[in-house]
Amino acid sequence: MERRRRGRGLPRRRTDRIEDAVAVLLCALGVVAMVLAGLVGAAAHGAVSARAFEEAADRSRVLATVTDSSAGPAVTDGVGPGTRRARAIWTAPDGAPRSGVVTVPMSATTGSAVPVWTDRSGTPVPAPTSPRAGLLVGVVAAGWVALAAVLLLLAAWRLVRRWTARRNDAEWTRRWAEVEPEWSGRAPAG
């Protein structure tokens, strides 16, 4: 009577053990990839937040008065949806009067007061980056790294499974060729 060892299940093929080892390795790599994704997201968040902080310290919001609401020059930089370019006057942060072409809402008419962002010299600049942008960039960066890692790990797992399936199929084919003649009755009488 054969005794079974405690804690031992059915016999396992070499390919089963290989799959198990690769699964453990890929899970460990997945954990490392998620930590890496978090670090990339934190770094991206930090970089954008630092830029937002610097821009906020260097830029001022002032009110400009539109002096000519007719279509400004054919310049498209800094013009977004629902805005256009128009001539306006404003007072720079240092108190000096300034004038020029600025981005204004489509509804602005001559004499309208519109907010304009300027640098320390009073030159119009884009609005400072929002601190929320840092969070968004961090989450997106972490998400892309995590997605890429998951796709790579899944591709590696599929390759291992394909390889082990081919090995198992070859082994099954070899063993069947050994026993099939006996089971089918085609074996020579001996």
Short mmCIF file of N, CA and C in Angstrom, two decimals, residues 38-176:
data_model
loop_
_atom_site.label_atom_id
_atom_site.label_comp_id
_atom_site.label_asym_id
_atom_site.label_seq_id
_atom_site.Cartn_x
_atom_site.Cartn_y
_atom_site.Cartn_z
N GLY A 38 4.24 55.02 -9.03
CA GLY A 38 3.99 56.02 -7.99
C GLY A 38 5.10 57.05 -7.92
N LEU A 39 6.35 56.59 -8.05
CA LEU A 39 7.48 57.52 -8.02
C LEU A 39 7.47 58.46 -9.22
N VAL A 40 7.15 57.91 -10.39
CA VAL A 40 7.07 58.75 -11.60
C VAL A 40 5.95 59.77 -11.44
N GLY A 41 4.79 59.32 -10.94
CA GLY A 41 3.68 60.24 -10.73
C GLY A 41 4.03 61.33 -9.73
N ALA A 42 4.72 60.95 -8.64
CA ALA A 42 5.11 61.95 -7.63
C ALA A 42 6.11 62.95 -8.22
N ALA A 43 7.05 62.46 -9.03
CA ALA A 43 8.03 63.36 -9.64
C ALA A 43 7.35 64.32 -10.62
N ALA A 44 6.43 63.80 -11.43
CA ALA A 44 5.71 64.66 -12.38
C ALA A 44 4.87 65.69 -11.62
N HIS A 45 4.20 65.26 -10.57
CA HIS A 45 3.40 66.18 -9.76
C HIS A 45 4.30 67.26 -9.16
N GLY A 46 5.45 66.86 -8.63
CA GLY A 46 6.37 67.83 -8.03
C GLY A 46 6.88 68.85 -9.03
N ALA A 47 7.22 68.38 -10.24
CA ALA A 47 7.75 69.29 -11.26
C ALA A 47 6.70 70.31 -11.68
N VAL A 48 5.49 69.84 -11.95
CA VAL A 48 4.43 70.76 -12.39
C VAL A 48 4.02 71.68 -11.25
N SER A 49 3.95 71.17 -10.04
CA SER A 49 3.58 72.01 -8.90
C SER A 49 4.63 73.09 -8.64
N ALA A 50 5.91 72.73 -8.80
CA ALA A 50 6.98 73.72 -8.62
C ALA A 50 6.86 74.81 -9.69
N ARG A 51 6.59 74.40 -10.92
CA ARG A 51 6.42 75.39 -11.99
C ARG A 51 5.22 76.28 -11.71
N ALA A 52 4.12 75.69 -11.23
CA ALA A 52 2.93 76.48 -10.91
C ALA A 52 3.24 77.48 -9.80
N PHE A 53 3.99 77.06 -8.80
CA PHE A 53 4.36 77.95 -7.70
C PHE A 53 5.22 79.11 -8.21
N GLU A 54 6.22 78.80 -9.06
CA GLU A 54 7.09 79.84 -9.62
C GLU A 54 6.29 80.83 -10.47
N GLU A 55 5.40 80.30 -11.31
CA GLU A 55 4.61 81.18 -12.17
C GLU A 55 3.68 82.06 -11.33
N ALA A 56 3.09 81.49 -10.30
CA ALA A 56 2.19 82.27 -9.45
C ALA A 56 2.94 83.39 -8.74
N ALA A 57 4.19 83.14 -8.39
CA ALA A 57 5.00 84.16 -7.70
C ALA A 57 5.44 85.25 -8.67
N ASP A 58 5.57 84.91 -9.95
CA ASP A 58 6.11 85.85 -10.93
C ASP A 58 5.02 86.60 -11.71
N ARG A 59 3.79 86.15 -11.66
CA ARG A 59 2.74 86.75 -12.49
C ARG A 59 1.68 87.42 -11.62
N SER A 60 1.11 88.47 -12.18
CA SER A 60 0.07 89.22 -11.48
C SER A 60 -1.16 89.33 -12.37
N ARG A 61 -2.31 89.31 -11.75
CA ARG A 61 -3.56 89.49 -12.49
C ARG A 61 -3.95 90.96 -12.35
N VAL A 62 -4.11 91.63 -13.49
CA VAL A 62 -4.51 93.04 -13.49
C VAL A 62 -5.75 93.19 -14.37
N LEU A 63 -6.45 94.29 -14.19
CA LEU A 63 -7.60 94.57 -15.05
C LEU A 63 -7.16 95.48 -16.18
N ALA A 64 -7.49 95.08 -17.39
CA ALA A 64 -7.18 95.88 -18.57
C ALA A 64 -8.49 96.42 -19.13
N THR A 65 -8.42 97.58 -19.75
CA THR A 65 -9.59 98.18 -20.38
C THR A 65 -9.43 98.06 -21.88
N VAL A 66 -10.41 97.44 -22.52
CA VAL A 66 -10.37 97.25 -23.97
C VAL A 66 -10.52 98.60 -24.64
N THR A 67 -9.56 98.94 -25.53
CA THR A 67 -9.62 100.22 -26.23
C THR A 67 -10.09 100.06 -27.66
N ASP A 68 -9.95 98.88 -28.23
CA ASP A 68 -10.38 98.63 -29.60
C ASP A 68 -10.85 97.19 -29.66
N SER A 69 -12.16 97.00 -29.71
CA SER A 69 -12.71 95.65 -29.69
C SER A 69 -12.80 95.02 -31.06
N SER A 70 -12.40 95.74 -32.11
CA SER A 70 -12.42 95.13 -33.44
C SER A 70 -11.37 94.04 -33.46
N ALA A 71 -11.49 93.15 -34.40
CA ALA A 71 -10.57 92.02 -34.47
C ALA A 71 -9.14 92.51 -34.44
N GLY A 72 -8.37 91.94 -33.57
CA GLY A 72 -6.96 92.30 -33.45
C GLY A 72 -6.16 91.75 -34.61
N PRO A 73 -4.85 91.88 -34.54
CA PRO A 73 -4.01 91.36 -35.62
C PRO A 73 -4.17 89.85 -35.75
N ALA A 74 -3.79 89.34 -36.87
CA ALA A 74 -3.95 87.92 -37.16
C ALA A 74 -2.91 87.11 -36.38
N VAL A 75 -3.07 87.10 -35.08
CA VAL A 75 -2.18 86.33 -34.20
C VAL A 75 -3.05 85.30 -33.50
N THR A 76 -2.61 84.05 -33.50
CA THR A 76 -3.44 83.01 -32.88
C THR A 76 -2.83 82.47 -31.59
N ASP A 77 -1.59 82.82 -31.26
CA ASP A 77 -1.02 82.27 -30.03
C ASP A 77 -1.71 82.89 -28.82
N GLY A 78 -2.03 82.09 -27.85
CA GLY A 78 -2.69 82.56 -26.64
C GLY A 78 -4.19 82.72 -26.78
N VAL A 79 -4.73 82.38 -27.93
CA VAL A 79 -6.17 82.52 -28.14
C VAL A 79 -6.78 81.13 -28.01
N GLY A 80 -7.74 81.01 -27.10
CA GLY A 80 -8.40 79.73 -26.89
C GLY A 80 -9.86 79.82 -27.30
N PRO A 81 -10.61 78.78 -27.05
CA PRO A 81 -12.04 78.80 -27.39
C PRO A 81 -12.75 79.90 -26.63
N GLY A 82 -13.59 80.64 -27.32
CA GLY A 82 -14.36 81.70 -26.69
C GLY A 82 -13.57 82.97 -26.42
N THR A 83 -12.37 83.08 -27.00
CA THR A 83 -11.56 84.29 -26.80
C THR A 83 -11.07 84.80 -28.15
N ARG A 84 -10.60 86.02 -28.12
CA ARG A 84 -10.02 86.65 -29.31
C ARG A 84 -8.99 87.67 -28.86
N ARG A 85 -8.32 88.30 -29.79
CA ARG A 85 -7.31 89.31 -29.47
C ARG A 85 -7.92 90.69 -29.65
N ALA A 86 -7.54 91.62 -28.76
CA ALA A 86 -8.02 93.01 -28.85
C ALA A 86 -6.98 93.93 -28.21
N ARG A 87 -7.02 95.19 -28.59
CA ARG A 87 -6.11 96.18 -27.98
C ARG A 87 -6.69 96.62 -26.64
N ALA A 88 -5.79 96.83 -25.67
CA ALA A 88 -6.24 97.23 -24.33
C ALA A 88 -5.13 98.02 -23.65
N ILE A 89 -5.51 98.71 -22.56
CA ILE A 89 -4.53 99.40 -21.71
C ILE A 89 -4.69 98.85 -20.29
N TRP A 90 -3.58 98.85 -19.54
CA TRP A 90 -3.59 98.36 -18.16
C TRP A 90 -2.43 99.00 -17.41
N THR A 91 -2.44 98.82 -16.13
CA THR A 91 -1.36 99.33 -15.30
C THR A 91 -0.51 98.14 -14.86
N ALA A 92 0.79 98.23 -15.12
CA ALA A 92 1.72 97.15 -14.75
C ALA A 92 1.84 97.07 -13.23
N PRO A 93 2.31 95.94 -12.70
CA PRO A 93 2.47 95.81 -11.25
C PRO A 93 3.36 96.90 -10.63
N ASP A 94 4.28 97.47 -11.44
CA ASP A 94 5.14 98.54 -10.91
C ASP A 94 4.48 99.91 -10.99
N GLY A 95 3.23 99.97 -11.50
CA GLY A 95 2.48 101.23 -11.58
C GLY A 95 2.58 101.93 -12.91
N ALA A 96 3.41 101.44 -13.83
CA ALA A 96 3.57 102.08 -15.14
C ALA A 96 2.41 101.69 -16.06
N PRO A 97 1.92 102.67 -16.87
CA PRO A 97 0.83 102.34 -17.81
C PRO A 97 1.39 101.50 -18.97
N ARG A 98 0.60 100.57 -19.42
CA ARG A 98 0.99 99.71 -20.54
C ARG A 98 -0.19 99.61 -21.50
N SER A 99 0.14 99.28 -22.76
CA SER A 99 -0.90 99.02 -23.76
C SER A 99 -0.38 97.95 -24.70
N GLY A 100 -1.30 97.30 -25.34
CA GLY A 100 -0.93 96.26 -26.29
C GLY A 100 -2.11 95.38 -26.64
N VAL A 101 -1.80 94.31 -27.33
CA VAL A 101 -2.82 93.36 -27.75
C VAL A 101 -2.86 92.24 -26.72
N VAL A 102 -4.06 91.95 -26.21
CA VAL A 102 -4.24 90.91 -25.19
C VAL A 102 -5.38 89.98 -25.61
N THR A 103 -5.47 88.85 -24.96
CA THR A 103 -6.56 87.92 -25.19
C THR A 103 -7.74 88.32 -24.32
N VAL A 104 -8.90 88.45 -24.96
CA VAL A 104 -10.10 88.88 -24.23
C VAL A 104 -11.24 87.91 -24.58
N PRO A 105 -12.29 87.88 -23.73
CA PRO A 105 -13.46 87.06 -24.08
C PRO A 105 -14.12 87.59 -25.34
N MET A 106 -14.81 86.72 -26.06
CA MET A 106 -15.50 87.14 -27.29
C MET A 106 -16.51 88.24 -27.02
N SER A 107 -17.07 88.27 -25.83
CA SER A 107 -18.11 89.25 -25.52
C SER A 107 -17.56 90.63 -25.14
N ALA A 108 -16.23 90.77 -25.03
CA ALA A 108 -15.65 92.06 -24.61
C ALA A 108 -15.86 93.12 -25.69
N THR A 109 -16.29 94.31 -25.24
CA THR A 109 -16.48 95.43 -26.15
C THR A 109 -15.56 96.57 -25.72
N THR A 110 -15.48 97.60 -26.52
CA THR A 110 -14.65 98.75 -26.17
C THR A 110 -15.11 99.30 -24.83
N GLY A 111 -14.16 99.51 -23.93
CA GLY A 111 -14.46 100.01 -22.59
C GLY A 111 -14.64 98.92 -21.55
N SER A 112 -14.72 97.66 -21.97
CA SER A 112 -14.88 96.55 -21.02
C SER A 112 -13.61 96.35 -20.21
N ALA A 113 -13.79 95.99 -18.95
CA ALA A 113 -12.65 95.64 -18.10
C ALA A 113 -12.50 94.12 -18.15
N VAL A 114 -11.30 93.68 -18.51
CA VAL A 114 -11.03 92.24 -18.61
C VAL A 114 -9.78 91.90 -17.80
N PRO A 115 -9.74 90.73 -17.19
CA PRO A 115 -8.54 90.34 -16.46
C PRO A 115 -7.43 89.93 -17.42
N VAL A 116 -6.22 90.35 -17.09
CA VAL A 116 -5.04 90.03 -17.89
C VAL A 116 -3.93 89.63 -16.93
N TRP A 117 -3.19 88.60 -17.27
CA TRP A 117 -2.04 88.19 -16.46
C TRP A 117 -0.79 88.83 -17.05
N THR A 118 0.05 89.40 -16.20
CA THR A 118 1.29 90.05 -16.66
C THR A 118 2.46 89.55 -15.83
N ASP A 119 3.65 89.69 -16.41
CA ASP A 119 4.85 89.39 -15.62
C ASP A 119 5.22 90.64 -14.83
N ARG A 120 6.36 90.63 -14.18
CA ARG A 120 6.74 91.76 -13.32
C ARG A 120 6.95 93.06 -14.08
N SER A 121 7.28 92.93 -15.38
CA SER A 121 7.49 94.14 -16.17
C SER A 121 6.20 94.66 -16.79
N GLY A 122 5.09 93.91 -16.64
CA GLY A 122 3.81 94.35 -17.17
C GLY A 122 3.49 93.77 -18.52
N THR A 123 4.33 92.88 -19.04
CA THR A 123 4.08 92.24 -20.33
C THR A 123 3.04 91.14 -20.17
N PRO A 124 2.03 91.10 -21.05
CA PRO A 124 1.01 90.04 -20.93
C PRO A 124 1.63 88.65 -21.08
N VAL A 125 1.21 87.76 -20.22
CA VAL A 125 1.67 86.37 -20.25
C VAL A 125 0.46 85.47 -20.01
N PRO A 126 0.59 84.19 -20.33
CA PRO A 126 -0.52 83.27 -20.02
C PRO A 126 -0.75 83.18 -18.51
N ALA A 127 -1.93 82.78 -18.13
CA ALA A 127 -2.24 82.59 -16.71
C ALA A 127 -1.30 81.54 -16.13
N PRO A 128 -0.96 81.66 -14.85
CA PRO A 128 -0.07 80.66 -14.26
C PRO A 128 -0.72 79.28 -14.26
N THR A 129 0.12 78.29 -14.29
CA THR A 129 -0.36 76.92 -14.24
C THR A 129 -1.10 76.69 -12.94
N SER A 130 -2.22 76.03 -13.03
CA SER A 130 -3.03 75.74 -11.84
C SER A 130 -2.33 74.69 -10.98
N PRO A 131 -2.38 74.83 -9.67
CA PRO A 131 -1.81 73.79 -8.80
C PRO A 131 -2.49 72.43 -9.02
N ARG A 132 -3.73 72.44 -9.44
CA ARG A 132 -4.43 71.17 -9.73
C ARG A 132 -3.82 70.45 -10.92
N ALA A 133 -3.17 71.22 -11.81
CA ALA A 133 -2.55 70.59 -12.97
C ALA A 133 -1.47 69.62 -12.54
N GLY A 134 -0.77 69.93 -11.45
CA GLY A 134 0.25 69.01 -10.95
C GLY A 134 -0.33 67.68 -10.56
N LEU A 135 -1.47 67.71 -9.89
CA LEU A 135 -2.13 66.46 -9.50
C LEU A 135 -2.56 65.68 -10.74
N LEU A 136 -3.15 66.37 -11.70
CA LEU A 136 -3.60 65.71 -12.92
C LEU A 136 -2.42 65.09 -13.67
N VAL A 137 -1.35 65.85 -13.84
CA VAL A 137 -0.17 65.34 -14.55
C VAL A 137 0.42 64.15 -13.80
N GLY A 138 0.48 64.23 -12.48
CA GLY A 138 1.02 63.12 -11.69
C GLY A 138 0.19 61.86 -11.84
N VAL A 139 -1.12 62.00 -11.78
CA VAL A 139 -2.00 60.84 -11.91
C VAL A 139 -1.89 60.25 -13.31
N VAL A 140 -1.87 61.09 -14.32
CA VAL A 140 -1.77 60.60 -15.70
C VAL A 140 -0.43 59.90 -15.93
N ALA A 141 0.66 60.50 -15.46
CA ALA A 141 1.98 59.89 -15.63
C ALA A 141 2.04 58.54 -14.92
N ALA A 142 1.55 58.48 -13.69
CA ALA A 142 1.54 57.21 -12.96
C ALA A 142 0.66 56.19 -13.67
N GLY A 143 -0.46 56.64 -14.18
CA GLY A 143 -1.37 55.74 -14.89
C GLY A 143 -0.74 55.15 -16.14
N TRP A 144 -0.03 55.97 -16.91
CA TRP A 144 0.62 55.47 -18.13
C TRP A 144 1.72 54.47 -17.80
N VAL A 145 2.51 54.77 -16.77
CA VAL A 145 3.57 53.84 -16.38
C VAL A 145 2.95 52.53 -15.90
N ALA A 146 1.91 52.61 -15.09
CA ALA A 146 1.26 51.40 -14.59
C ALA A 146 0.64 50.60 -15.73
N LEU A 147 -0.01 51.28 -16.67
CA LEU A 147 -0.61 50.60 -17.81
C LEU A 147 0.45 49.90 -18.66
N ALA A 148 1.54 50.61 -18.93
CA ALA A 148 2.62 50.00 -19.72
C ALA A 148 3.19 48.79 -19.01
N ALA A 149 3.37 48.89 -17.70
CA ALA A 149 3.91 47.76 -16.94
C ALA A 149 2.96 46.57 -16.98
N VAL A 150 1.67 46.83 -16.79
CA VAL A 150 0.70 45.74 -16.81
C VAL A 150 0.69 45.06 -18.18
N LEU A 151 0.72 45.86 -19.24
CA LEU A 151 0.72 45.27 -20.58
C LEU A 151 1.97 44.44 -20.83
N LEU A 152 3.12 44.93 -20.40
CA LEU A 152 4.36 44.17 -20.57
C LEU A 152 4.33 42.87 -19.76
N LEU A 153 3.86 42.94 -18.53
CA LEU A 153 3.81 41.75 -17.70
C LEU A 153 2.81 40.73 -18.25
N LEU A 154 1.67 41.21 -18.75
CA LEU A 154 0.71 40.29 -19.36
C LEU A 154 1.27 39.66 -20.62
N ALA A 155 2.00 40.43 -21.41
CA ALA A 155 2.63 39.87 -22.61
C ALA A 155 3.66 38.81 -22.23
N ALA A 156 4.44 39.08 -21.20
CA ALA A 156 5.43 38.09 -20.75
C ALA A 156 4.72 36.82 -20.27
N TRP A 157 3.62 36.98 -19.52
CA TRP A 157 2.88 35.82 -19.04
C TRP A 157 2.32 35.00 -20.20
N ARG A 158 1.79 35.68 -21.21
CA ARG A 158 1.26 34.96 -22.39
C ARG A 158 2.34 34.20 -23.10
N LEU A 159 3.54 34.79 -23.20
CA LEU A 159 4.65 34.09 -23.86
C LEU A 159 5.05 32.85 -23.07
N VAL A 160 5.12 32.96 -21.76
CA VAL A 160 5.47 31.81 -20.93
C VAL A 160 4.40 30.73 -21.07
N ARG A 161 3.14 31.12 -21.02
CA ARG A 161 2.05 30.14 -21.15
C ARG A 161 2.07 29.48 -22.52
N ARG A 162 2.36 30.23 -23.55
CA ARG A 162 2.44 29.66 -24.90
C ARG A 162 3.58 28.65 -24.97
N TRP A 163 4.73 29.02 -24.41
CA TRP A 163 5.89 28.13 -24.42
C TRP A 163 5.60 26.84 -23.65
N THR A 164 5.02 26.97 -22.45
CA THR A 164 4.73 25.76 -21.65
C THR A 164 3.65 24.92 -22.31
N ALA A 165 2.69 25.53 -22.95
CA ALA A 165 1.66 24.77 -23.66
C ALA A 165 2.27 23.97 -24.80
N ARG A 166 3.20 24.57 -25.53
CA ARG A 166 3.88 23.84 -26.62
C ARG A 166 4.70 22.68 -26.06
N ARG A 167 5.39 22.93 -24.95
CA ARG A 167 6.19 21.86 -24.32
C ARG A 167 5.27 20.73 -23.86
N ASN A 168 4.17 21.09 -23.22
CA ASN A 168 3.23 20.07 -22.75
C ASN A 168 2.64 19.30 -23.91
N ASP A 169 2.28 19.98 -24.98
CA ASP A 169 1.71 19.33 -26.15
C ASP A 169 2.71 18.36 -26.77
N ALA A 170 3.96 18.78 -26.85
CA ALA A 170 4.99 17.89 -27.41
C ALA A 170 5.16 16.65 -26.53
N GLU A 171 5.13 16.84 -25.22
CA GLU A 171 5.26 15.70 -24.30
C GLU A 171 4.05 14.78 -24.41
N TRP A 172 2.86 15.36 -24.46
CA TRP A 172 1.67 14.54 -24.60
C TRP A 172 1.69 13.77 -25.92
N THR A 173 2.09 14.40 -26.98
CA THR A 173 2.16 13.74 -28.28
C THR A 173 3.15 12.57 -28.23
N ARG A 174 4.32 12.80 -27.61
CA ARG A 174 5.34 11.75 -27.51
C ARG A 174 4.81 10.57 -26.70
N ARG A 175 4.17 10.86 -25.56
CA ARG A 175 3.67 9.77 -24.71
C ARG A 175 2.50 9.04 -25.37
N TRP A 176 1.66 9.76 -26.08
CA TRP A 176 0.54 9.12 -26.76
C TRP A 176 1.05 8.18 -27.84
#
